[in-house]
Amino acid sequence: MLLIKILQVIIFLFGLYFLFIAAAGLFTKRRCREHPSTLRFAVIVPAHNEEYVVTKLVRNLMDLDYPKELYDVYVIADHCTDDTARAAREQGALVWERSGTERGKGRSLHEVMSGLGFTASGNTAPGTARYDAATIIDADNLVALNYLQVMNSRLLEGEKLIQCLIDAKNPNDSWVASVFSVNFWINNRFILQARYNVGFSSLTAGSGVCISREILEKIGWSTVTITEDLEFAVQALLHGYRATFTRETRVYDEKPLSFSAACRQRLRWARGQLNVALLYAPRLLGKGLLKGDPARLEGGLRLMQLPIVALGTLLALLAPLQPELFRDTSLYYCVGLHYPPVAVLFAAMPYLLPLLALLLDRLPLKPYRYFFLYPFFYISWIGIIIYALFTFRRQKWVPTMHTCNLSLDQLQNNSSHSQSRSPARPWQRLRSRRAGLEKYI
């Protein structure tokens, strides 16, 4: 019974910790100052059989509001069996074709980063890279036209690893796409924004991330898990680099249409995060304690999220089967009896966070017509996490089928896609930019 009590205390404290993180997302930091366009960027697009969507993305990237001589677009055609390489070249991209035995996004990025001169100290002379930063965009995405200008300003303000807001490309295509979009909007507000607000590392989301040359020359790119974005952000944090977050620009990501596709994608994320936790959580926690660094400590705790959620679920399932182990001494019982507002708050979080994100970021209402299904989607995470605990060594990447082939103009001219408005505080006004894209003022 003592062990049960200790485990309950750990789970309860984790609940309070995540409640604190979520509360930090209730406000928004002021935008950074704008700077003249001076930095050079390598825009890297990893692609595997993405002929259907890559044309629209490359065309979008070629039309960014940034001096054309200051950035190049590289498309990695990784073991493609379609016309991805040809389609990208026709739109003006520089294509890096890969074949051979080693495949996957992480290995592709390692090869291209090295080829562009972004290698760790000791492998090449510092400063040999032609670019000041590299930014990664998924092939099925579209990008706000001010993307590089915002990254330029952020880098000149001293930020080194920057994640932009992840928006939805197809939030109304199915109930799964709608609920998945809501999940990402919550992630933007109550994970990425919240951690940035309190000075922790926001981590990265795989697309819409900008990495300074300083970081790449310090640690290179050497990820080995299927969640290379999380792993790289953790590696950077180990070296003292915190990921920051900007909502001044965004990428539009295609969400899966079916529940099975969403489950496969989330299972890959869960397995990858568990592997990253095994590899890096002890080192982050240890370094955070030795250095007295709250950001590294929090990063280590963040990696323990999935095991803690699974543990809490298993205890909840065990309680009715072994009631004598939980009789009256249960922390859950004591909290519910003596502090009912706390118990109600914990129970309401799956419903409260989507509504708060809707109000704070002025999100479109249409995807919320499936709001009653969000708790089901939220609970399904638990089953996926538990399954991932027993299968985390399976690191095979399964690609997601892409069906949304919109251009940025089509996306922004679609009157039903009202999240092309930039989220803002209620007293802030918005003004239009080129092609209908709007930004903070």
Coordinates of C-alpha atoms in Angstrom, one line a residue:
M1 CA 0.0 0.0 0.0
L2 CA 2.9 2.3 0.7
L3 CA 4.2 1.8 -2.9
I4 CA 0.7 2.6 -4.3
K5 CA 0.6 5.8 -2.2
I6 CA 4.1 6.9 -3.5
L7 CA 3.0 6.2 -7.1
Q8 CA -0.2 8.2 -6.5
V9 CA 1.8 11.1 -5.1
I10 CA 4.1 11.1 -8.1
I11 CA 1.2 11.1 -10.5
F12 CA -0.6 13.8 -8.6
L13 CA 2.4 16.1 -8.6
F14 CA 2.9 15.5 -12.3
G15 CA -0.8 16.6 -12.7
L16 CA -0.1 19.8 -10.8
Y17 CA 3.1 20.4 -12.9
F18 CA 1.2 20.1 -16.2
L19 CA -1.6 22.3 -14.8
F20 CA 1.0 25.0 -14.1
I21 CA 2.4 24.7 -17.6
A22 CA -1.0 25.0 -19.1
A23 CA -1.8 28.1 -16.9
A24 CA 1.3 29.7 -18.4
G25 CA -0.3 29.5 -21.8
L26 CA -3.0 32.0 -20.8
F27 CA -0.9 35.0 -21.9
T28 CA 1.2 35.8 -25.0
K29 CA 4.6 37.4 -25.0
R30 CA 5.0 40.6 -27.0
R31 CA 6.3 40.1 -30.6
C32 CA 9.9 40.7 -31.3
R33 CA 11.3 43.7 -33.1
E34 CA 11.5 43.6 -36.9
H35 CA 15.0 43.7 -38.4
P36 CA 16.2 44.2 -42.0
S37 CA 16.5 41.1 -44.2
T38 CA 20.2 40.2 -43.9
L39 CA 20.5 36.5 -43.0
R40 CA 20.9 33.6 -45.5
F41 CA 18.7 30.6 -45.2
A42 CA 18.7 27.0 -46.4
V43 CA 15.1 25.9 -46.6
I44 CA 15.1 22.1 -46.5
V45 CA 12.1 20.0 -47.5
P46 CA 12.5 16.2 -46.7
A47 CA 10.2 14.3 -49.2
H48 CA 9.4 10.6 -49.9
N49 CA 7.0 10.1 -52.8
E50 CA 5.5 13.6 -52.4
E51 CA 4.9 14.4 -56.1
Y52 CA 1.2 15.2 -55.4
V53 CA 1.9 18.0 -52.9
V54 CA 5.5 19.2 -53.4
T55 CA 4.8 21.4 -56.4
K56 CA 2.5 23.7 -54.4
L57 CA 4.9 23.9 -51.5
V58 CA 8.0 24.8 -53.6
R59 CA 5.9 27.4 -55.5
N60 CA 4.8 28.8 -52.2
L61 CA 8.4 28.9 -50.9
M62 CA 9.7 30.6 -54.0
D63 CA 7.2 33.4 -53.4
L64 CA 8.1 34.2 -49.8
D65 CA 8.4 37.8 -48.7
Y66 CA 12.2 37.7 -48.5
P67 CA 15.0 38.6 -50.8
K68 CA 15.4 35.7 -53.3
E69 CA 19.2 36.0 -53.3
L70 CA 19.2 35.3 -49.5
Y71 CA 17.7 31.8 -49.5
D72 CA 17.7 28.5 -51.4
V73 CA 15.1 25.8 -51.4
Y74 CA 16.4 22.2 -51.1
V75 CA 14.1 19.2 -51.7
I76 CA 15.4 15.9 -50.4
A77 CA 14.0 13.2 -52.7
D78 CA 14.5 10.3 -50.3
H79 CA 14.2 6.9 -52.1
C80 CA 11.4 8.3 -54.2
T81 CA 9.7 6.0 -56.8
D82 CA 7.6 8.8 -58.3
D83 CA 8.3 12.2 -59.9
T84 CA 9.0 14.1 -56.7
A85 CA 12.5 15.2 -57.9
R86 CA 11.3 16.4 -61.3
A87 CA 8.3 18.2 -59.9
A88 CA 10.5 20.1 -57.4
R89 CA 13.1 21.0 -60.0
E90 CA 10.5 22.4 -62.4
Q91 CA 9.4 24.9 -59.6
G92 CA 13.0 26.0 -59.1
A93 CA 14.1 23.9 -56.1
L94 CA 17.6 22.4 -55.7
V95 CA 17.0 18.6 -55.5
W96 CA 19.1 16.2 -53.4
E97 CA 18.3 12.7 -54.5
R98 CA 19.0 9.8 -52.1
S99 CA 19.2 6.1 -52.7
G100 CA 20.9 3.2 -51.0
T101 CA 20.2 1.4 -47.8
E102 CA 19.9 4.2 -45.3
R103 CA 16.5 6.0 -45.5
G104 CA 14.3 8.1 -43.3
K105 CA 14.0 11.8 -42.4
G106 CA 16.7 11.8 -39.8
R107 CA 19.3 10.3 -42.0
S108 CA 18.3 12.5 -44.9
L109 CA 18.7 15.6 -42.8
H110 CA 22.1 14.4 -41.6
E111 CA 23.4 13.9 -45.1
V112 CA 22.1 17.2 -46.4
M113 CA 23.1 19.3 -43.4
S114 CA 26.6 17.8 -43.7
G115 CA 26.7 18.6 -47.4
L116 CA 25.7 22.2 -46.8
G117 CA 28.5 22.6 -44.3
F118 CA 26.3 22.4 -41.1
T119 CA 28.5 19.9 -39.3
A120 CA 29.6 19.7 -35.6
S121 CA 32.8 21.3 -34.4
G122 CA 35.8 19.1 -35.2
N123 CA 34.4 17.7 -38.4
T124 CA 34.9 20.8 -40.4
A125 CA 36.2 24.3 -39.9
P126 CA 33.7 26.7 -38.3
G127 CA 32.0 29.1 -40.6
T128 CA 32.2 26.9 -43.8
A129 CA 28.5 26.8 -44.2
R130 CA 27.1 29.2 -46.8
Y131 CA 24.0 29.9 -44.7
D132 CA 23.3 31.5 -41.4
A133 CA 20.5 29.1 -40.6
A134 CA 18.6 26.1 -41.8
T135 CA 14.8 25.7 -41.7
I136 CA 12.9 22.5 -42.2
I137 CA 9.4 22.3 -43.8
D138 CA 7.5 19.1 -44.3
A139 CA 6.5 18.4 -48.0
D140 CA 2.8 18.4 -47.4
N141 CA 2.9 21.8 -45.7
L142 CA 2.3 25.4 -46.8
V143 CA 4.1 28.4 -45.3
A144 CA 3.0 31.9 -44.4
L145 CA 4.7 34.4 -46.7
N146 CA 6.4 36.3 -43.8
Y147 CA 8.0 33.1 -42.6
L148 CA 11.7 33.9 -43.3
Q149 CA 11.4 37.5 -42.4
V150 CA 10.1 36.5 -38.9
M151 CA 12.9 33.9 -38.5
N152 CA 15.4 36.5 -39.7
S153 CA 14.2 39.0 -36.9
R154 CA 14.1 36.3 -34.3
L155 CA 17.7 35.1 -35.0
L156 CA 19.0 38.7 -35.0
E157 CA 17.3 39.1 -31.6
G158 CA 19.5 36.3 -30.3
E159 CA 17.3 33.3 -30.6
K160 CA 18.9 30.1 -31.9
L161 CA 16.2 27.4 -32.2
I162 CA 12.8 28.7 -33.2
Q163 CA 9.5 26.8 -33.7
C164 CA 6.6 28.6 -35.4
L165 CA 2.9 28.0 -34.9
I166 CA 1.6 24.8 -36.5
D167 CA -1.8 25.5 -38.2
A168 CA -4.1 23.2 -40.1
K169 CA -4.3 22.9 -43.8
N170 CA -7.5 20.8 -43.9
P171 CA -9.4 21.2 -40.6
N172 CA -12.8 20.6 -42.1
D173 CA -12.2 17.5 -44.3
S174 CA -13.3 15.0 -41.7
W175 CA -14.1 14.7 -38.0
V176 CA -10.6 13.3 -37.4
A177 CA -9.0 16.2 -39.3
S178 CA -11.1 18.6 -37.2
V179 CA -10.3 17.0 -33.9
F180 CA -6.6 16.6 -34.8
S181 CA -6.5 20.3 -35.7
V182 CA -8.0 21.2 -32.3
N183 CA -5.3 19.1 -30.7
F184 CA -2.5 21.0 -32.5
W185 CA -4.1 24.4 -31.6
I186 CA -4.0 23.3 -28.0
N187 CA -0.4 22.2 -28.4
N188 CA 0.5 25.7 -29.8
R189 CA -1.1 27.5 -26.9
F190 CA -0.7 25.3 -23.9
I191 CA 2.6 23.5 -24.6
L192 CA 4.8 25.6 -27.0
Q193 CA 3.6 29.0 -26.0
A194 CA 3.3 28.1 -22.3
R195 CA 6.9 26.8 -22.1
Y196 CA 8.2 29.8 -24.0
N197 CA 6.4 32.1 -21.6
V198 CA 8.1 30.8 -18.5
G199 CA 11.5 30.4 -20.0
F200 CA 11.5 26.7 -20.6
S201 CA 12.3 25.0 -23.9
S202 CA 9.3 24.9 -26.2
L203 CA 10.7 21.9 -28.1
T204 CA 10.1 21.5 -31.8
A205 CA 7.4 20.0 -34.0
G206 CA 9.3 18.6 -37.0
S207 CA 8.2 21.4 -39.5
G208 CA 8.4 25.1 -39.2
V209 CA 11.6 25.0 -37.2
C210 CA 14.6 27.2 -37.8
I211 CA 18.0 26.3 -36.5
S212 CA 20.9 28.7 -36.3
R213 CA 24.3 27.8 -37.8
E214 CA 25.8 28.1 -34.3
I215 CA 23.8 25.2 -33.0
L216 CA 24.4 23.0 -36.1
E217 CA 28.2 23.7 -35.9
K218 CA 28.1 22.8 -32.2
I219 CA 26.1 19.5 -32.3
G220 CA 25.5 18.7 -36.0
W221 CA 22.6 16.6 -36.9
S222 CA 22.8 13.0 -35.5
T223 CA 19.4 11.8 -34.6
V224 CA 18.6 8.1 -34.4
T225 CA 14.9 7.9 -33.4
I226 CA 11.8 8.2 -35.5
T227 CA 10.9 11.5 -33.7
E228 CA 14.0 13.3 -35.0
D229 CA 12.5 16.7 -34.2
L230 CA 12.0 16.0 -30.5
E231 CA 15.4 14.3 -30.3
F232 CA 17.2 17.2 -31.9
A233 CA 15.5 19.7 -29.6
V234 CA 16.5 17.6 -26.6
Q235 CA 20.1 17.4 -27.8
A236 CA 20.2 21.2 -28.2
L237 CA 18.8 21.6 -24.7
L238 CA 21.5 19.3 -23.3
H239 CA 24.0 21.9 -24.7
G240 CA 22.1 24.8 -23.2
Y241 CA 20.0 25.9 -26.2
R242 CA 16.4 26.4 -25.5
A243 CA 13.8 26.2 -28.3
T244 CA 11.7 29.4 -28.5
F245 CA 8.2 29.8 -30.1
T246 CA 6.7 32.4 -32.4
R247 CA 3.1 32.8 -33.4
E248 CA 3.9 35.7 -35.8
T249 CA 4.2 33.2 -38.6
R250 CA 3.1 29.7 -39.3
V251 CA 3.0 26.6 -41.4
Y252 CA -0.1 24.8 -42.5
D253 CA 0.1 21.1 -41.9
E254 CA -2.1 18.4 -43.4
K255 CA -4.0 16.4 -40.9
P256 CA -5.0 12.7 -41.3
L257 CA -8.5 12.0 -42.5
S258 CA -9.2 8.7 -40.9
F259 CA -9.0 7.5 -37.3
S260 CA -6.7 4.6 -38.2
A261 CA -4.3 7.0 -39.9
A262 CA -4.3 9.3 -36.9
C263 CA -3.7 6.3 -34.6
R264 CA -0.7 5.2 -36.7
Q265 CA 0.8 8.7 -36.6
R266 CA 0.3 9.1 -32.9
L267 CA 1.7 5.6 -32.2
R268 CA 4.9 6.6 -34.1
W269 CA 5.1 9.8 -32.0
A270 CA 4.6 7.8 -28.8
R271 CA 7.2 5.2 -29.6
G272 CA 9.7 7.9 -30.7
Q273 CA 9.1 9.9 -27.5
L274 CA 9.6 6.8 -25.3
N275 CA 12.9 6.1 -27.1
V276 CA 14.0 9.7 -26.7
A277 CA 13.1 9.5 -23.0
L278 CA 15.2 6.4 -22.5
L279 CA 18.2 8.0 -24.2
Y280 CA 18.1 11.5 -22.8
A281 CA 15.8 11.9 -19.8
P282 CA 18.4 10.8 -17.2
R283 CA 21.1 13.0 -18.8
L284 CA 18.8 16.0 -18.9
L285 CA 17.7 15.6 -15.3
G286 CA 21.3 15.0 -14.2
K287 CA 22.6 18.0 -16.0
G288 CA 19.8 20.2 -14.8
L289 CA 20.6 19.3 -11.2
L290 CA 24.3 19.8 -11.6
K291 CA 24.0 23.1 -13.5
G292 CA 21.0 24.3 -11.5
D293 CA 19.1 24.8 -14.8
P294 CA 15.3 24.8 -14.5
A295 CA 14.9 24.4 -18.3
R296 CA 16.9 21.2 -18.5
L297 CA 15.1 19.8 -15.4
E298 CA 11.8 20.6 -16.9
G299 CA 12.9 19.1 -20.2
G300 CA 13.7 15.8 -18.4
L301 CA 10.4 15.9 -16.6
R302 CA 8.6 16.5 -19.9
L303 CA 10.1 13.4 -21.4
M304 CA 8.6 11.3 -18.5
Q305 CA 5.1 12.4 -19.5
L306 CA 4.1 9.2 -21.4
P307 CA 5.3 6.7 -18.8
I308 CA 3.5 8.7 -16.1
V309 CA 0.2 8.8 -18.0
A310 CA 0.4 5.1 -18.6
L311 CA 1.2 4.4 -14.9
G312 CA -1.8 6.6 -13.8
T313 CA -4.1 4.7 -16.2
L314 CA -2.9 1.3 -14.9
L315 CA -3.5 2.4 -11.3
A316 CA -7.0 3.6 -12.3
L317 CA -7.8 0.3 -13.9
L318 CA -6.4 -1.6 -10.9
A319 CA -8.4 0.3 -8.3
P320 CA -11.8 -1.5 -8.8
L321 CA -10.0 -4.8 -9.1
Q322 CA -8.1 -4.5 -5.9
P323 CA -10.1 -2.0 -3.8
E324 CA -8.3 -3.0 -0.6
L325 CA -5.1 -1.4 -1.9
F326 CA -6.9 1.9 -2.4
R327 CA -9.3 2.0 0.5
D328 CA -9.5 5.5 2.1
T329 CA -5.8 6.1 1.8
S330 CA -6.1 6.7 -1.9
L331 CA -4.8 10.1 -2.8
Y332 CA -7.5 10.4 -5.5
Y333 CA -10.2 9.7 -2.9
C334 CA -8.7 12.3 -0.4
V335 CA -8.4 15.0 -3.1
G336 CA -12.0 14.4 -4.3
L337 CA -13.3 14.4 -0.7
H338 CA -11.3 17.4 0.8
Y339 CA -10.5 19.4 -2.3
P340 CA -13.4 18.9 -4.7
P341 CA -12.5 22.0 -6.9
V342 CA -9.1 20.5 -7.6
A343 CA -10.6 17.2 -8.6
V344 CA -13.2 18.9 -10.8
L345 CA -10.5 21.0 -12.5
F346 CA -8.4 17.9 -13.4
A347 CA -11.5 16.1 -14.7
A348 CA -12.5 19.2 -16.8
M349 CA -9.2 19.7 -18.5
P350 CA -10.0 17.7 -21.7
Y351 CA -13.0 20.0 -22.2
L352 CA -11.6 23.2 -20.9
L353 CA -8.4 23.5 -22.9
P354 CA -10.0 23.3 -26.4
L355 CA -12.5 26.1 -25.3
L356 CA -9.7 28.3 -23.9
A357 CA -7.7 27.9 -27.1
L358 CA -10.8 28.8 -29.1
L359 CA -11.3 32.0 -27.1
L360 CA -7.6 33.0 -26.7
D361 CA -6.6 32.5 -30.4
R362 CA -10.0 33.3 -32.0
L363 CA -10.0 30.0 -33.8
P364 CA -12.6 29.0 -36.5
L365 CA -15.8 27.6 -35.1
K366 CA -16.5 25.0 -37.8
P367 CA -14.0 22.3 -36.7
Y368 CA -15.5 22.6 -33.2
R369 CA -18.7 21.0 -34.4
Y370 CA -17.0 17.8 -33.5
F371 CA -16.1 19.0 -30.1
F372 CA -18.1 16.3 -28.4
L373 CA -15.7 13.7 -29.9
Y374 CA -12.5 15.5 -28.6
P375 CA -12.7 13.7 -25.2
F376 CA -12.8 10.3 -27.1
F377 CA -9.8 11.4 -29.1
Y378 CA -8.0 12.5 -26.0
I379 CA -8.8 9.2 -24.2
S380 CA -7.7 7.2 -27.2
W381 CA -4.2 8.6 -26.6
I382 CA -4.0 6.5 -23.4
G383 CA -4.5 3.2 -25.2
I384 CA -1.9 4.2 -27.8
I385 CA 0.6 5.2 -25.1
I386 CA 0.1 1.8 -23.3
Y387 CA 0.5 -0.1 -26.5
A388 CA 3.6 1.9 -27.3
L389 CA 5.2 1.0 -24.0
F390 CA 5.2 -2.6 -25.1
T391 CA 6.3 -2.0 -28.7
F392 CA 8.6 1.0 -28.4
R393 CA 11.5 -0.8 -30.0
R394 CA 9.6 -0.9 -33.3
Q395 CA 11.1 2.1 -35.0
K396 CA 9.7 1.7 -38.5
W397 CA 8.3 4.8 -40.1
V398 CA 5.0 4.5 -42.0
P399 CA 4.3 7.4 -44.3
T400 CA 0.9 9.2 -44.2
M401 CA -1.1 9.4 -47.4
H402 CA -1.5 13.1 -48.5
T403 CA -4.7 14.2 -50.3
C404 CA -4.9 17.9 -49.7
N405 CA -3.3 19.6 -52.7
L406 CA -4.1 23.3 -52.1
S407 CA -2.0 26.3 -52.9
L408 CA -1.5 29.1 -50.4
D409 CA -3.9 31.4 -52.3
Q410 CA -6.5 28.7 -52.4
L411 CA -6.1 28.1 -48.7
Q412 CA -6.4 31.7 -47.8
N413 CA -9.3 32.4 -50.2
N414 CA -11.3 29.6 -48.7
S415 CA -13.8 31.5 -46.6
S416 CA -14.4 28.5 -44.4
H417 CA -10.7 28.5 -43.3
S418 CA -10.9 31.4 -40.9
Q419 CA -7.8 30.5 -39.0
S420 CA -5.7 32.3 -41.6
R421 CA -6.4 35.1 -39.2
S422 CA -3.4 35.5 -36.8
P423 CA -4.4 34.8 -33.2
A424 CA -4.4 38.0 -31.2
R425 CA -5.6 39.5 -27.9
P426 CA -9.1 40.8 -28.0
W427 CA -8.0 44.5 -28.0
Q428 CA -5.6 44.0 -30.9
R429 CA -6.7 44.9 -34.5
L430 CA -5.6 43.0 -37.5
R431 CA -4.5 44.2 -40.9
S432 CA -4.1 42.5 -44.2
R433 CA -0.9 41.5 -45.8
R434 CA 0.0 40.2 -49.3
A435 CA -2.3 37.4 -50.6
G436 CA -4.6 38.0 -47.6
L437 CA -2.1 36.8 -45.0
E438 CA -2.5 38.8 -41.8
K439 CA -0.1 39.5 -39.0
Y440 CA 0.1 41.1 -35.6
I441 CA 0.3 44.9 -35.4

